[in-house]
Coordinates of C-alpha atoms in Angstrom, one line a residue:
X1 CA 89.8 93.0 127.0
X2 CA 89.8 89.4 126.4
X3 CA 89.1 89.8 122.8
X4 CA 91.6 92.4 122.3
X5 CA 94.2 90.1 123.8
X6 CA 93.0 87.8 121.2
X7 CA 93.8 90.4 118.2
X8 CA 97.0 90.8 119.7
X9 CA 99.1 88.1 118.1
X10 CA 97.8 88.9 115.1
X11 CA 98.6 92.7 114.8
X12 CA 101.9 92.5 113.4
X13 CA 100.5 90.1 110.8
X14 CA 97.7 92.6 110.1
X15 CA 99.5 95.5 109.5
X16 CA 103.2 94.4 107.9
X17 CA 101.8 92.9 104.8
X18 CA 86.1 73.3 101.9
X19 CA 82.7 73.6 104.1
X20 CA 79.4 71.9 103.6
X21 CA 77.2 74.0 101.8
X22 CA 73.9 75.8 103.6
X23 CA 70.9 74.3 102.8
X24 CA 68.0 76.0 101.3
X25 CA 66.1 78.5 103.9
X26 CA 62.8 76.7 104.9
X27 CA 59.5 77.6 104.0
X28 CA 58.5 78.8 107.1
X29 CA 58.8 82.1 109.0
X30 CA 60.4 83.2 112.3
X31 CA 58.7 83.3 115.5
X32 CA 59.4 84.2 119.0
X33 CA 60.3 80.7 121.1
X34 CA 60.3 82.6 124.6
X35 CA 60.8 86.0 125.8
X36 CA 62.8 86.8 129.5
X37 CA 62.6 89.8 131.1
X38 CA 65.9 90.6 132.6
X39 CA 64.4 93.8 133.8
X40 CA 61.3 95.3 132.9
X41 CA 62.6 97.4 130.5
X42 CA 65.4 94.7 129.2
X43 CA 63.9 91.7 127.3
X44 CA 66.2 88.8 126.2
X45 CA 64.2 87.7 122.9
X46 CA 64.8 84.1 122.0
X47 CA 64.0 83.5 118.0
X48 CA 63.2 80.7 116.1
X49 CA 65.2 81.3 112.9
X50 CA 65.1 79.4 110.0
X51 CA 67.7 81.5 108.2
X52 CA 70.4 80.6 111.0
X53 CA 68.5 77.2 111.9
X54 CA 68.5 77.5 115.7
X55 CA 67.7 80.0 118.1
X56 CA 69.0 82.9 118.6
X57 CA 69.1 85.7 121.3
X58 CA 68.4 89.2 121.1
X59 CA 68.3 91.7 124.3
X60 CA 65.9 94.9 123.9
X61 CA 66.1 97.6 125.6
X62 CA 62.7 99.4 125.6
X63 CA 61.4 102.7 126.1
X64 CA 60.0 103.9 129.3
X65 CA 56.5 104.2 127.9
X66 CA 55.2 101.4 125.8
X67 CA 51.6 102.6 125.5
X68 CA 52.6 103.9 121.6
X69 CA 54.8 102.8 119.0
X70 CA 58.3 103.5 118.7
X71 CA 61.4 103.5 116.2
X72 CA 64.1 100.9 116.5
X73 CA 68.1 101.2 116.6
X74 CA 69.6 97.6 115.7
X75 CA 73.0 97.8 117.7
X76 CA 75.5 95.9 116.0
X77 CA 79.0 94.6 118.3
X78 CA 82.4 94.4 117.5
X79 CA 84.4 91.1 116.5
X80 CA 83.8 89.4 120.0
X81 CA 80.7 89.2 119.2
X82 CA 79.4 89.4 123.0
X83 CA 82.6 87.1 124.0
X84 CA 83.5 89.7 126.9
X85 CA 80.2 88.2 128.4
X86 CA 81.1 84.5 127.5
X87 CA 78.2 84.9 125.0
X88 CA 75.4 86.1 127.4
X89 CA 74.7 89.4 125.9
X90 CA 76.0 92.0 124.1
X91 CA 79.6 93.4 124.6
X92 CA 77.6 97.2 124.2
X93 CA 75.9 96.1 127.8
X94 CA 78.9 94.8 129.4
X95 CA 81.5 97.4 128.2
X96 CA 79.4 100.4 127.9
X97 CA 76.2 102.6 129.9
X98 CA 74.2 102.1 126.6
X99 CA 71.7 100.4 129.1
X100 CA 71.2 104.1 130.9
X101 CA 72.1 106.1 128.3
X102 CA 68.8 104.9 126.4
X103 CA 66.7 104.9 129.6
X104 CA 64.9 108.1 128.8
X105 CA 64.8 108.0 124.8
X106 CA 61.7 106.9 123.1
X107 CA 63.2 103.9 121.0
X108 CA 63.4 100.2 120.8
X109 CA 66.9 99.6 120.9
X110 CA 67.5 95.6 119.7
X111 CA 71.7 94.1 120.5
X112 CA 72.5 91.2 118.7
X113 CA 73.8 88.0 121.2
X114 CA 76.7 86.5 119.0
X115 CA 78.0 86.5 115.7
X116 CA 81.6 87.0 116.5
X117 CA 83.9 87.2 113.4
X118 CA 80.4 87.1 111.0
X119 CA 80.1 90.3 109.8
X120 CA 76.5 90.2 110.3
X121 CA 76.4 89.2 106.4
X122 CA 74.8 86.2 104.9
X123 CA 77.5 84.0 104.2
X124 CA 78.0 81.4 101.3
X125 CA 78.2 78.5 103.4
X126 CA 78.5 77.1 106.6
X127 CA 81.4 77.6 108.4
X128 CA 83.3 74.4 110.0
X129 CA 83.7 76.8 113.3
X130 CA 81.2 79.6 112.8
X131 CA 78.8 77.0 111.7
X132 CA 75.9 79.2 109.4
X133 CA 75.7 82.5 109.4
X134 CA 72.6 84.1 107.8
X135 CA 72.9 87.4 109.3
X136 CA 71.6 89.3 107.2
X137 CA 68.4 87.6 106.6
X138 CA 67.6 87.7 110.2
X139 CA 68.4 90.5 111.0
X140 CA 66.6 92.3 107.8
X141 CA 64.2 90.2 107.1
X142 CA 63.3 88.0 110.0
X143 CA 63.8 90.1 113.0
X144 CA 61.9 93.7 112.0
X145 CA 58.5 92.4 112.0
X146 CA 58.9 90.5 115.1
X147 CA 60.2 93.5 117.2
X148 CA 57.2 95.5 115.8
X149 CA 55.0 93.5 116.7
X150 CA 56.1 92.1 119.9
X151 CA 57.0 95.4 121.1
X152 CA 55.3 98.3 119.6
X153 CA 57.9 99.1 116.7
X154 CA 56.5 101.7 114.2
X155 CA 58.6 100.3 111.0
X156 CA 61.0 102.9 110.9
X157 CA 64.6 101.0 111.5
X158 CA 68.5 102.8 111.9
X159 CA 71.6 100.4 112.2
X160 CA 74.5 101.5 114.2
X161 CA 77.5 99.3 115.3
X162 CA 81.2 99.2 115.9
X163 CA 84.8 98.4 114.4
X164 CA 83.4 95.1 112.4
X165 CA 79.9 96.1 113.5
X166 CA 80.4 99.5 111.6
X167 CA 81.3 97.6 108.3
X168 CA 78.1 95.6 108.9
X169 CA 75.9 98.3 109.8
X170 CA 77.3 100.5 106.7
X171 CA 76.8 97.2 104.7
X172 CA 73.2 96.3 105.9
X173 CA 71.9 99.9 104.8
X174 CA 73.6 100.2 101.4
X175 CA 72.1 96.5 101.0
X176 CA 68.6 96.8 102.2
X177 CA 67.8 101.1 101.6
X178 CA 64.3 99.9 102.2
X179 CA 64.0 99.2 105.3
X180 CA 67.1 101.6 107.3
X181 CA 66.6 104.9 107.4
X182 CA 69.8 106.1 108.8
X183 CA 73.5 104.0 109.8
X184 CA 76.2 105.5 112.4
X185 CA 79.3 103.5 112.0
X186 CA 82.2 103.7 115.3
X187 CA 85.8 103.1 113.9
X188 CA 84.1 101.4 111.2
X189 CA 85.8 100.4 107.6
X190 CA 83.2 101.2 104.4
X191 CA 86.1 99.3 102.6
X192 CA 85.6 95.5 102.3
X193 CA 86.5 94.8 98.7
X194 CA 90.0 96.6 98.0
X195 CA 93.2 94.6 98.5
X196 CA 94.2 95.6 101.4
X197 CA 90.7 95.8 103.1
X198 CA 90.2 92.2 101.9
X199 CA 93.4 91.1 103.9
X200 CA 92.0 92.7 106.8
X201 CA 88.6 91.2 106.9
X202 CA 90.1 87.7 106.3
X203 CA 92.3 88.4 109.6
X204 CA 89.7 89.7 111.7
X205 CA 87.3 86.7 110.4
X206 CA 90.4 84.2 111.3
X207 CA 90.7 86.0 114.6
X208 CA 87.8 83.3 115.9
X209 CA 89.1 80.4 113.8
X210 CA 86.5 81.3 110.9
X211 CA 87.5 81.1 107.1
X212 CA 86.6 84.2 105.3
X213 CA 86.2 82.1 102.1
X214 CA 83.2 80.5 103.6
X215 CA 81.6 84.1 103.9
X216 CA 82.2 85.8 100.1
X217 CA 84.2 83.3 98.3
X218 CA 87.7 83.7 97.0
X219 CA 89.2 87.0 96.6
X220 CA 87.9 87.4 92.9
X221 CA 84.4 86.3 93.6
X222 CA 81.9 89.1 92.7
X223 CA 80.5 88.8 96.4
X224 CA 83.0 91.0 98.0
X225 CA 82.0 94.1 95.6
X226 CA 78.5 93.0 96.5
X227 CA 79.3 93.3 100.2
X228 CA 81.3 96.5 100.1
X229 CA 79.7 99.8 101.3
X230 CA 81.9 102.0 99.9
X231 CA 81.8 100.8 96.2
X232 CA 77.7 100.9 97.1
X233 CA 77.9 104.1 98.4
X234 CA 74.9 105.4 96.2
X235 CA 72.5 103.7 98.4
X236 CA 72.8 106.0 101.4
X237 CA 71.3 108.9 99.3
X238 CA 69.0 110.6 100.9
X239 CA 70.1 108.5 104.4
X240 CA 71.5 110.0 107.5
X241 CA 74.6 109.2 107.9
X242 CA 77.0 109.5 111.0
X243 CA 81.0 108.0 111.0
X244 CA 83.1 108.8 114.3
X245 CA 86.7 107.5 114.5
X246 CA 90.2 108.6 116.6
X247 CA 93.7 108.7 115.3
X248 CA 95.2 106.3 117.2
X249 CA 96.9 107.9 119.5
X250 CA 96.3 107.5 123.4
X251 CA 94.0 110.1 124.5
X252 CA 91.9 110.9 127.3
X253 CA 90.2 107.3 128.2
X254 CA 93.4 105.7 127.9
X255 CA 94.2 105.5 131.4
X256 CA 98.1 106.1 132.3
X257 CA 97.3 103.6 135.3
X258 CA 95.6 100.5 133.2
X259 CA 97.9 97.4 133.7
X260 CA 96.6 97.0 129.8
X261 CA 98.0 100.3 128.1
X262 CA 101.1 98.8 126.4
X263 CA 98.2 96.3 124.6
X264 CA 95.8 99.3 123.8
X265 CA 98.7 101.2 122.4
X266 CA 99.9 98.6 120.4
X267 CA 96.9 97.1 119.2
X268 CA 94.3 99.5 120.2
X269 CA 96.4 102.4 118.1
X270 CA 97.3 100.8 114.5
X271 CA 93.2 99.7 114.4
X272 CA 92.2 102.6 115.4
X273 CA 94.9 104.6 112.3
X274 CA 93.5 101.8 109.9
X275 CA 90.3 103.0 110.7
X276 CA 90.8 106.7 110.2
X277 CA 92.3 105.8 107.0
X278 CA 89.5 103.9 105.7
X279 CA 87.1 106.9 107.1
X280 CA 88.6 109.5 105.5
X281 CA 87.9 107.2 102.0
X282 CA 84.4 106.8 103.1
X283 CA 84.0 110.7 103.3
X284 CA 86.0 111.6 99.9
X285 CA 83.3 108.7 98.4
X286 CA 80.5 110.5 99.9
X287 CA 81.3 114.1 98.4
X288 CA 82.0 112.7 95.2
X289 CA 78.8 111.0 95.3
X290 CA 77.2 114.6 96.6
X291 CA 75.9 112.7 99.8
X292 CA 75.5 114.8 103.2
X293 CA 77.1 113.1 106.2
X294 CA 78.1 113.6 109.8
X295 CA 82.0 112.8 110.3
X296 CA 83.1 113.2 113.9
X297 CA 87.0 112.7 113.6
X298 CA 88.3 112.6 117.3
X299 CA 91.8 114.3 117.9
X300 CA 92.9 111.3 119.5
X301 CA 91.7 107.7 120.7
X302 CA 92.3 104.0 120.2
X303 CA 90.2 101.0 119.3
X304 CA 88.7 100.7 122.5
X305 CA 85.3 100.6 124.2
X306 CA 85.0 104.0 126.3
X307 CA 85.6 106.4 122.6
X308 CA 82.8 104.1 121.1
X309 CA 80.2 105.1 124.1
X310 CA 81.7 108.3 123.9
X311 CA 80.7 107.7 120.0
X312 CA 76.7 106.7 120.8
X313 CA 76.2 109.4 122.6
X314 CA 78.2 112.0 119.6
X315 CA 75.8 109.9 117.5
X316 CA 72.7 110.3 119.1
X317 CA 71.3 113.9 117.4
X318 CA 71.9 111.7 113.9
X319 CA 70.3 108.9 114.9
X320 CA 67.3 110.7 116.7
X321 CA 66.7 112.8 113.3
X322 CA 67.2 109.4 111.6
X323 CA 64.4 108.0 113.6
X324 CA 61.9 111.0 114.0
X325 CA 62.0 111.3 117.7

């Protein structure tokens, strides 16, 4: 809830209407500085990036039997990032079950440990808050063939995530087709290019003090298109695909009793609508484009946590065929 109260102030603004440059990535490859096992079937992965120059956690959740390979889900968060945690993990194993709802599947499930207001996108330069952001790389390119080899991943990948982590995750499969072979995207926005989706991302991106010019340039550089799932819709041919979203309205996990229902229904609600409307956009795209996808659109529900592990679960038969398990 923290971070919602964060986004609060900046609703109304939301909905009425130079940084040093990164230096070239380094010659050499990642590696794995130290593993902890929180459990033993919950690592916390600490890697040596060069993309992001500095270490950076991952938690991995692995499958009960480790004697075989297994596919991997990359687990994207929201715009906090893993803030409800104070940066410790991810907000998916603070704010949800994901933890036990994967105990019995056969899959390498990787969370992210930061990256709060980053889009999980390579960004132009560094940011004087967010510092650099190389997402992409390290999460595409760096991270894949460590998990497989550190723990038993078979190459075959999926990327799931939600509200900003949905934009990622529909943006990290329509940019690397090779190595995803399905997305599912909670309360997700395809749209990151169009006016209006623009202002948005710039909000959610000043939302932790970032500047969103520092991640694709100005609003006519070419880098937003190139970022922008929908207008790369193409890519997901022959993808699963899976989008869940509400309507905004308070529905059955909005608890009458919670001291912070007046926030969730005024934040939590037009986020949740904005959503929707960017869904439905996603799914006209997709049948013009002759694409097959799943679209779960929930009769009610707000931007918040308990519809998005309602969501996983939804997600789960798409993800599974995705995956081959």
């Amino acid at each position: 809830m923290r971070v919602m109260a964060a986004l609060a102030a900046a609703v109304a603004t939301v909905f009425a209407a130079p940084a040093a440059v990164a230096g070239e990535l380094p010659a050499r490859g990642a590696s794995v500085d130290h593993v902890t096992m929180l459990t033993d079937r919950r690592a916390a992965v600490f890697v040596d990036s060069p993309a992001m120059g500095r270490i950076v956690q991952v938690q991995v959740l692995l499958p009960a039997d480790r004697d075989t390979a297994h596919p991997t889900l990359y687990l994207l968060d929201g715009v906090g990032g893993g803030q409800e945690s104070g940066g410790r993990e991810s907000d998916w194993t603070t704010e949800t079950d994901a933890a036990d709802f994967f105990a019995d599947k056969p899959v390498n499930v990787v969370l992210p440990v930061g990256g709060a207001g980053s889009y999980y996108t390579d960004w132009q330069r560094a940011d004087p808050v967010l510092g650099v952001n190389r997402w992409e790389t390290f999460l595409a390119d760096e991270l894949p063939p460590l998990i497989d080899t550190e723990f038993g991943g078979n190459g075959v990948n999926t990327v799931a995530g939600l509200s900003m982590g949905g934009a990622a995750a529909l943006n990290l499969i329509t940019r690397r087709p090779e190595l995803y072979t399905g997305v599912a995207s909670y309360s997700g926005c395809a749209d990151t290019s169009s006016p209006e989706a623009r202002f948005v991302v710039r909000r959610a991106v000043g939302l932790v003090n970032g500047d969103a010019d520092n991640m694709w340039g100005l609003d006519d550089d070419p880098d937003w298109a190139a970022h922008d799932p929908l207008h790369n819709a193409a890519a997901l041919r022959g993808k699963v695909v899976y989008s869940s979203v509400g309507n905004g309205a308070l529905g059955p996990r909005d608890r009458l009793d919670d001291p912070a229902l007046p926030l969730v229904a005024a934040l939590g609600g037009p986020l949740e609508a904005a959503a929707l409307h960017c869904t439905l956009g996603f799914e006209r795209r997709l049948q013009e484009l002759g694409i097959p996808a799943t679209f779960d659109y929930r009769p009610a529900g707000t931007h918040t946590w308990l519809y998005w592990q309602d969501a996983l679960r939804s997600s789960w038969p798409s993800l599974s065929r995705a995956m081959g398990v």
